[in-house]
PDB file of C-alpha atoms in Angstrom:
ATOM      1  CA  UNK A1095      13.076   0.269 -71.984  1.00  0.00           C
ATOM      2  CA  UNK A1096      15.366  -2.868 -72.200  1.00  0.00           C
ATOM      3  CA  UNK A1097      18.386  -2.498 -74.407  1.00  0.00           C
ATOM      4  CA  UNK A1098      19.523  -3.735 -77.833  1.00  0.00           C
ATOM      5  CA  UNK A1099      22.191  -5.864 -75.738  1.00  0.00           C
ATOM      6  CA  UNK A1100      19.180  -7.108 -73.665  1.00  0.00           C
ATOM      7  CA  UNK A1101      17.014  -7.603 -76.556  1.00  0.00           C
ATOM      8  CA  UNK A1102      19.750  -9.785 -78.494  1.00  0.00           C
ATOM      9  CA  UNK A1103      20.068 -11.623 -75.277  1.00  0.00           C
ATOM     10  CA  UNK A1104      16.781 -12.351 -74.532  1.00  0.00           C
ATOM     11  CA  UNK A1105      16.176 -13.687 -78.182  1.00  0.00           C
ATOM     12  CA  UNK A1106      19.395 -15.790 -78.211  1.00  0.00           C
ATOM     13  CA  UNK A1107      17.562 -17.716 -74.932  1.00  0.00           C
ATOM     14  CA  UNK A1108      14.514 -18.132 -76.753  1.00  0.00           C
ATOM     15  CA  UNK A1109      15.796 -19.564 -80.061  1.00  0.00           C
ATOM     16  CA  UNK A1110      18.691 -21.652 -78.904  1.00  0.00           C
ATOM     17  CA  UNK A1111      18.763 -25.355 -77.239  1.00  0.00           C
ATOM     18  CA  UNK A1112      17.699 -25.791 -74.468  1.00  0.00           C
ATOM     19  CA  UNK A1113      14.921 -23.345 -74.106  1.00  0.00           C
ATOM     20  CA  UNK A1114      13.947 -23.552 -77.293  1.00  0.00           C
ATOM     21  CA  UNK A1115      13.551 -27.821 -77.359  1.00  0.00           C
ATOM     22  CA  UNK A1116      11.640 -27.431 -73.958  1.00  0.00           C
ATOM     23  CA  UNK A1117       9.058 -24.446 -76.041  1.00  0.00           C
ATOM     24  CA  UNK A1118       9.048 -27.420 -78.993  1.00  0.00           C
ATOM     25  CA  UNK A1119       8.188 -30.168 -76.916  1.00  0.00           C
ATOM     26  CA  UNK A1120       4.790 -29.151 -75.554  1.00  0.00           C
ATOM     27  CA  UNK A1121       2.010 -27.965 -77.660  1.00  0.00           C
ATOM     28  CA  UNK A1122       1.100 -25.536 -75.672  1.00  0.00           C
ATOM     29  CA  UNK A1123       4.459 -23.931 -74.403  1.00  0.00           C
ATOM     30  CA  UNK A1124       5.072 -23.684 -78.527  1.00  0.00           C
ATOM     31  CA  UNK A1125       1.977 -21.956 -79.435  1.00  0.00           C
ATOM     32  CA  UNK A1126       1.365 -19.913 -75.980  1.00  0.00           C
ATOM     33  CA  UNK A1127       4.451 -19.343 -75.000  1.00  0.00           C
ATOM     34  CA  UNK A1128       7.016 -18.985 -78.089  1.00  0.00           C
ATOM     35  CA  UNK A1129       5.013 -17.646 -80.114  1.00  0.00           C
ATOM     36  CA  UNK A1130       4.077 -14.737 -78.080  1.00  0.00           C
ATOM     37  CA  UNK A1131       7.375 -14.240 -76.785  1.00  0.00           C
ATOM     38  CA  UNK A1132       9.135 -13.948 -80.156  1.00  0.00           C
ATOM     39  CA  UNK A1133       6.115 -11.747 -81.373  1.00  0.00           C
ATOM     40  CA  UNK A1134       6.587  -9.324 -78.053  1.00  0.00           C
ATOM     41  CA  UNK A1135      10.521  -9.592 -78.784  1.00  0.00           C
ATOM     42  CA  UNK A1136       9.791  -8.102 -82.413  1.00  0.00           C
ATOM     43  CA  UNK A1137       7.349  -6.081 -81.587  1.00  0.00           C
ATOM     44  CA  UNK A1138      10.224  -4.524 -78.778  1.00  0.00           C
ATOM     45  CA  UNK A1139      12.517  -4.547 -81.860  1.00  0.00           C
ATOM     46  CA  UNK A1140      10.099  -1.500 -83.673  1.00  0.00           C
ATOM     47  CA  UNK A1141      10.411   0.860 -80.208  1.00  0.00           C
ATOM     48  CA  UNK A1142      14.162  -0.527 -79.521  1.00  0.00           C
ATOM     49  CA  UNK A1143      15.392   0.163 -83.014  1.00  0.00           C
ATOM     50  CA  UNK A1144      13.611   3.271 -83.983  1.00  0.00           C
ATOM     51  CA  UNK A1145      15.051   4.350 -87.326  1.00  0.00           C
ATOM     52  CA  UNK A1146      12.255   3.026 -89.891  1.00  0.00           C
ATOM     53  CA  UNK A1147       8.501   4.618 -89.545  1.00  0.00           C
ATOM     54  CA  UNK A1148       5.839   3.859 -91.217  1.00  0.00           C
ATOM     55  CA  UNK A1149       3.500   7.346 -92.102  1.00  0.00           C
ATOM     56  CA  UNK A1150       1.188   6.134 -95.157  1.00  0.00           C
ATOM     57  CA  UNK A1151      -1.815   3.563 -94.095  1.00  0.00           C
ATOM     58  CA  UNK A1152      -1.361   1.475 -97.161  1.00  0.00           C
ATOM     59  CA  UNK A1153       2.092   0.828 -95.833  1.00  0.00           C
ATOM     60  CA  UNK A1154       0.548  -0.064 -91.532  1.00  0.00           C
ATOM     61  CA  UNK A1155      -2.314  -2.341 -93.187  1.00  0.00           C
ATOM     62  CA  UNK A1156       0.464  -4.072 -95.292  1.00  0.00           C
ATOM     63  CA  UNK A1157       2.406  -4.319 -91.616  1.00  0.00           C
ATOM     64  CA  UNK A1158      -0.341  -5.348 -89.914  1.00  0.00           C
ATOM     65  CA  UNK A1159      -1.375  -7.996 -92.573  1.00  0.00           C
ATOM     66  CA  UNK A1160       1.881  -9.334 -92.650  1.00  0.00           C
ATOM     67  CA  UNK A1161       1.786 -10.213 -88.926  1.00  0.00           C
ATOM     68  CA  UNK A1162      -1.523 -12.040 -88.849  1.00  0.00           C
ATOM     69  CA  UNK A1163      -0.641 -13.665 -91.738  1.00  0.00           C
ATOM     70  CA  UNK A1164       2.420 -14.976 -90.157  1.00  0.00           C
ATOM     71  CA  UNK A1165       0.562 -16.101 -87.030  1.00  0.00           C
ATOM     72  CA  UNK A1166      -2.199 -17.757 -89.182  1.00  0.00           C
ATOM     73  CA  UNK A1167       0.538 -19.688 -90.788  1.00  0.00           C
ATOM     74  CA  UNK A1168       2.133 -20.736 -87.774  1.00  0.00           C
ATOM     75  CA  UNK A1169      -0.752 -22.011 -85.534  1.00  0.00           C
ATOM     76  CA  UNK A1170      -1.397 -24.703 -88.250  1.00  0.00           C
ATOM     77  CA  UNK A1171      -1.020 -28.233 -87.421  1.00  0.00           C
ATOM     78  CA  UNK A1172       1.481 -28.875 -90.449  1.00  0.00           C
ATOM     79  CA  UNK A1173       3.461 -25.711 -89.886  1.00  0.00           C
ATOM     80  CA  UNK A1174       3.265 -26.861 -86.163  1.00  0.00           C
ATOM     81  CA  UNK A1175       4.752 -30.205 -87.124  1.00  0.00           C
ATOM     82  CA  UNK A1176       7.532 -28.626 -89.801  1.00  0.00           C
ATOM     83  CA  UNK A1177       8.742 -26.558 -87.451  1.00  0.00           C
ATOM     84  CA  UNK A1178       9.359 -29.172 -84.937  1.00  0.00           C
ATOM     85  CA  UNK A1179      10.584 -31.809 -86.884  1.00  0.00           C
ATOM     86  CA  UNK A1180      12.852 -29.399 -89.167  1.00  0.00           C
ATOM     87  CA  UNK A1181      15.776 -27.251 -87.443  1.00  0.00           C
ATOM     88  CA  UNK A1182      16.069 -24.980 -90.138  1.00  0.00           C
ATOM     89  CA  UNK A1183      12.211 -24.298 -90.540  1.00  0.00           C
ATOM     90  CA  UNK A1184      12.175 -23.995 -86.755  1.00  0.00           C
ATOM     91  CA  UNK A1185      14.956 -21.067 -87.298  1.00  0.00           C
ATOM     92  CA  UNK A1186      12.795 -19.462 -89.995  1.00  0.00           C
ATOM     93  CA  UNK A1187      10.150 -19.438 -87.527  1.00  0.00           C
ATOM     94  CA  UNK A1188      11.584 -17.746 -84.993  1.00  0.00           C
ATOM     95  CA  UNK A1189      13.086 -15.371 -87.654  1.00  0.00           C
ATOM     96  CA  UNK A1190       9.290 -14.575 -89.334  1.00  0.00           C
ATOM     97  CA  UNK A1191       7.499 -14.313 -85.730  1.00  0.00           C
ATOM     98  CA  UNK A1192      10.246 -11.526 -85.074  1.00  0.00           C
ATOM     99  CA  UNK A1193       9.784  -9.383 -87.790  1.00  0.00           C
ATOM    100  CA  UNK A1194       6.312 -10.173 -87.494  1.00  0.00           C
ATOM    101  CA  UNK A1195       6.715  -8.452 -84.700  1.00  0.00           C
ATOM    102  CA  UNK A1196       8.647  -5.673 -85.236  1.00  0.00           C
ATOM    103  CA  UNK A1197       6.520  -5.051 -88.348  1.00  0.00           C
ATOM    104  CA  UNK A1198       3.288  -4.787 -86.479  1.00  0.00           C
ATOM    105  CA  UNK A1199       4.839  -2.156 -84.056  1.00  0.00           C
ATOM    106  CA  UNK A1200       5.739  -0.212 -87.242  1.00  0.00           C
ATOM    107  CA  UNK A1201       2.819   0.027 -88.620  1.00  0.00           C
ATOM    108  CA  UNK A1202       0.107  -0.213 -85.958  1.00  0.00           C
ATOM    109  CA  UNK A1203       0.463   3.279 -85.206  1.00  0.00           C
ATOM    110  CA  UNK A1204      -0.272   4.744 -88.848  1.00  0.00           C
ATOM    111  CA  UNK A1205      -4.170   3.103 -88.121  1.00  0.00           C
ATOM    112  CA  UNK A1206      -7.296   4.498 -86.869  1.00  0.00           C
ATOM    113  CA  UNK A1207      -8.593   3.265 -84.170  1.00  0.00           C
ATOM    114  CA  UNK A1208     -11.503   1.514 -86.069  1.00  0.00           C
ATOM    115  CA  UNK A1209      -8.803  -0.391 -88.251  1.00  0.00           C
ATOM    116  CA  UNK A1210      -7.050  -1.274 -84.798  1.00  0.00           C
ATOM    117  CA  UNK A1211     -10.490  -2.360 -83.463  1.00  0.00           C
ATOM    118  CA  UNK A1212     -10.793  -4.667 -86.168  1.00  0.00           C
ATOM    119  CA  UNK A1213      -7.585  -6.092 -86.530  1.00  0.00           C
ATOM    120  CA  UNK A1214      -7.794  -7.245 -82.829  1.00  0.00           C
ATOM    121  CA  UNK A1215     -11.448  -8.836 -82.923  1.00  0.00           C
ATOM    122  CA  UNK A1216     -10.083 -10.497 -86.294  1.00  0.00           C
ATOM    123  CA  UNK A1217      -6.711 -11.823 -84.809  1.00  0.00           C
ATOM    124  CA  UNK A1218      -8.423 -12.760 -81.756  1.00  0.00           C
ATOM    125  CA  UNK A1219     -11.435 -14.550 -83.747  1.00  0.00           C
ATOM    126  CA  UNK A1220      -8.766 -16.785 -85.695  1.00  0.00           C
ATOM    127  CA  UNK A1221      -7.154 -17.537 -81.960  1.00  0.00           C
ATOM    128  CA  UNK A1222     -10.873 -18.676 -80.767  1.00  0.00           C
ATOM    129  CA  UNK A1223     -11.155 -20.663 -84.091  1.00  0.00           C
ATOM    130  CA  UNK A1224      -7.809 -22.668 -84.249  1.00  0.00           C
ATOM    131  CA  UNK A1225      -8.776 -23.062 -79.722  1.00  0.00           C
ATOM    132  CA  UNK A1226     -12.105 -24.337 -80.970  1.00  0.00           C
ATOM    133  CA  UNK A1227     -10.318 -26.448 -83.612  1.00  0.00           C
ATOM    134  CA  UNK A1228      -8.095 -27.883 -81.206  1.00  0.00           C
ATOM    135  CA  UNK A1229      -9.978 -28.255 -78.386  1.00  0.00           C
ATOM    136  CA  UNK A1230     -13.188 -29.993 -79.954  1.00  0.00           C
ATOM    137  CA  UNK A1231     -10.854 -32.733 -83.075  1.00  0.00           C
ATOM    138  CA  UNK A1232     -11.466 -35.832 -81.999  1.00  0.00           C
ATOM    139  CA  UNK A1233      -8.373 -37.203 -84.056  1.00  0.00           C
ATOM    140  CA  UNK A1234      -4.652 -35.664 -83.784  1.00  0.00           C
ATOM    141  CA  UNK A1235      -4.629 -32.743 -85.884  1.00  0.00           C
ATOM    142  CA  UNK A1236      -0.545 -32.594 -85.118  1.00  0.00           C
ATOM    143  CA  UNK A1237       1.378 -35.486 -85.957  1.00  0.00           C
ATOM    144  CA  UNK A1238       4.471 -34.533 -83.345  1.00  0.00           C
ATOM    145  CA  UNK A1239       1.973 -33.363 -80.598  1.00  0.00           C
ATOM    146  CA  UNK A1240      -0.124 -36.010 -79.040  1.00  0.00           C
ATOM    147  CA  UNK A1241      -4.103 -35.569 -78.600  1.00  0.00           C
ATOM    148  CA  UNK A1242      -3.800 -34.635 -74.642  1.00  0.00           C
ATOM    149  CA  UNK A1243      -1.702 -31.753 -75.785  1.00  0.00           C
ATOM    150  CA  UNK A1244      -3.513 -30.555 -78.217  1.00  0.00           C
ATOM    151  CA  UNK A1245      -6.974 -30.532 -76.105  1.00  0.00           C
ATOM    152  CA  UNK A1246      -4.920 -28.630 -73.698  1.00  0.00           C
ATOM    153  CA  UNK A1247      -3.984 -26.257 -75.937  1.00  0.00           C
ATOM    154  CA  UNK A1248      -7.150 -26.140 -77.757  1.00  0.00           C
ATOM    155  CA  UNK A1249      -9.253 -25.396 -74.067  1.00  0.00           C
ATOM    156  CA  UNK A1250      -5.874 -22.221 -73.151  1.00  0.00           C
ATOM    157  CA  UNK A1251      -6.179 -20.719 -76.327  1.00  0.00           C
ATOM    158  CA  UNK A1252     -10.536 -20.472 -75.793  1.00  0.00           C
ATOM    159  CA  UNK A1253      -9.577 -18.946 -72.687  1.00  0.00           C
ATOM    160  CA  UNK A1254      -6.870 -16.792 -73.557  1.00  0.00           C
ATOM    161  CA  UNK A1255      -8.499 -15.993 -76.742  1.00  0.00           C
ATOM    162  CA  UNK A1256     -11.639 -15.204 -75.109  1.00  0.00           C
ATOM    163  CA  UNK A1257      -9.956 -13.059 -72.082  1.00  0.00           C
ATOM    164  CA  UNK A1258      -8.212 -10.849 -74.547  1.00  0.00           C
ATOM    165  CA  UNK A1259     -11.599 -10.219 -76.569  1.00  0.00           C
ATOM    166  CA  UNK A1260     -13.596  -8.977 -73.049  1.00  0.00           C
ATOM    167  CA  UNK A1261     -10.222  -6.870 -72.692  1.00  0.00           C
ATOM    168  CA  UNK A1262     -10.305  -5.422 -76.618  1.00  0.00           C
ATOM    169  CA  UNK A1263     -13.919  -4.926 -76.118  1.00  0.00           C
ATOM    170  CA  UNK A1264     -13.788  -2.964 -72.890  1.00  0.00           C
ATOM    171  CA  UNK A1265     -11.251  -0.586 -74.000  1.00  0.00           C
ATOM    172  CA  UNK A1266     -12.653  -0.235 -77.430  1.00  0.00           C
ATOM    173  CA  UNK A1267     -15.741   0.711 -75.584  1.00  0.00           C
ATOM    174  CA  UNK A1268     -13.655   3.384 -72.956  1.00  0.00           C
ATOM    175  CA  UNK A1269     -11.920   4.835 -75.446  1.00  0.00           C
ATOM    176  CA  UNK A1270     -14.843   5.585 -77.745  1.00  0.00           C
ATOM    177  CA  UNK A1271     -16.991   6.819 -74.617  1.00  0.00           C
ATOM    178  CA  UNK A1272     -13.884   9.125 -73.533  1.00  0.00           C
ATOM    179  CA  UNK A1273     -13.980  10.339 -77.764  1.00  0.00           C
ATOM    180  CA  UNK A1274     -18.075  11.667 -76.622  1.00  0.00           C
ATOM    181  CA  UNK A1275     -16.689  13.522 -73.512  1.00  0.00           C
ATOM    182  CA  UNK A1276     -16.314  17.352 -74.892  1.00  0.00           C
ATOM    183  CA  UNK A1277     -12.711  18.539 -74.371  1.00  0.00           C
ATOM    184  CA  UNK A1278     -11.157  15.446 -74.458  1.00  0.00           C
ATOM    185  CA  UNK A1279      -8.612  13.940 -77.078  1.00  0.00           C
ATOM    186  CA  UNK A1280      -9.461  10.584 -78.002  1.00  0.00           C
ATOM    187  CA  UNK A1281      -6.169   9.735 -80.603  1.00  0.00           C
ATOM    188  CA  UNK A1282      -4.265  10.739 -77.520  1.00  0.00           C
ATOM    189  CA  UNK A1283      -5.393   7.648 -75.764  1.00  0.00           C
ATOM    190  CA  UNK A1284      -5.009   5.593 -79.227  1.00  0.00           C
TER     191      UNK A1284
END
């Protein structure tokens, strides 16, 4: 388990020149590698910093909600191009993908495994959508990125996208096989 020093480290790399201008200046090191990365760094927060848990569901779909909102917010091409062009909405930014992330690993663990099912297939739908977007514009759809990046993007995030799904399927599909198998514990393996 890495350790609050660690954690505080690893974020300071990730938000502060230079790494963070070399994330901004590509399309797709922004969106498929900062991104993530600050998410997973939140998300690390919630196990790191352990003293908040969420037990009702109203209170994990309200977590969970809150994260995809965030990411829907900023994978679009004018919070792209904010974020870029503005230092300060940058910071915000990283700040919201991080307790994006920490809020998701607070309340994913209050859901069934139905409602973690379909928050996947939906976050992973609206990745496939804004790849499909991206890929197939014939125009800039970011005014800071040029069109090159964005196709690139556009084609990574399809793939990606479309990995992940195979992946959510498959163990959506193990895990409710193992729930038919007599004697076995299927919210263990949730």
């Amino acid at each position: 388990m890495i350790s609050r020093f660690g954690w505080l480290l690893l974020v300071g790399v990730t938000v502060l020149p230079p790494v963070d201008s070399y994330l901004d200046a590509h399309m797709s090191r922004h969106m498929l590698i900062q991104l993530p990365v600050l998410l997973g760094l939140g998300f690390t927060a919630g196990h790191v910093w352990r003293s908040l848990r969420v037990r009702h569901l109203a209170l994990g779909l309200g977590c969970t909600l809150f994260t995809l909102g965030s990411i829907v917010f900023w994978t679009m091409p004018l919070s792209l191009d904010t974020a870029v062009l503005s230092f300060w909405v940058d910071q915000g930014m990283h700040a919201n993908m991080l307790v994006a992330g920490w809020s998701l690993a607070l309340g994913l663990p209050s859901l069934a495994f139905y409602a973690k099912m379909a928050f996947g297939v939906y976050g992973l739908a609206m990745i496939l959508t804004a790849g499909v977007v991206y890929s197939a514009s014939l125009s800039p759809v970011c005014a800071v990125y040029s069109i090159q990046q964005q196709h690139l993007t556009g084609k990574l995030l399809c793939v990606l996208g479309g990995a992940a799904f195979v992946m959510l399927v498959a163990r959506g599909a193990l895990l409710l096989r193992a729930s038919f198998i007599p004697g076995r514990d299927s919210k263990a393996d949730a």
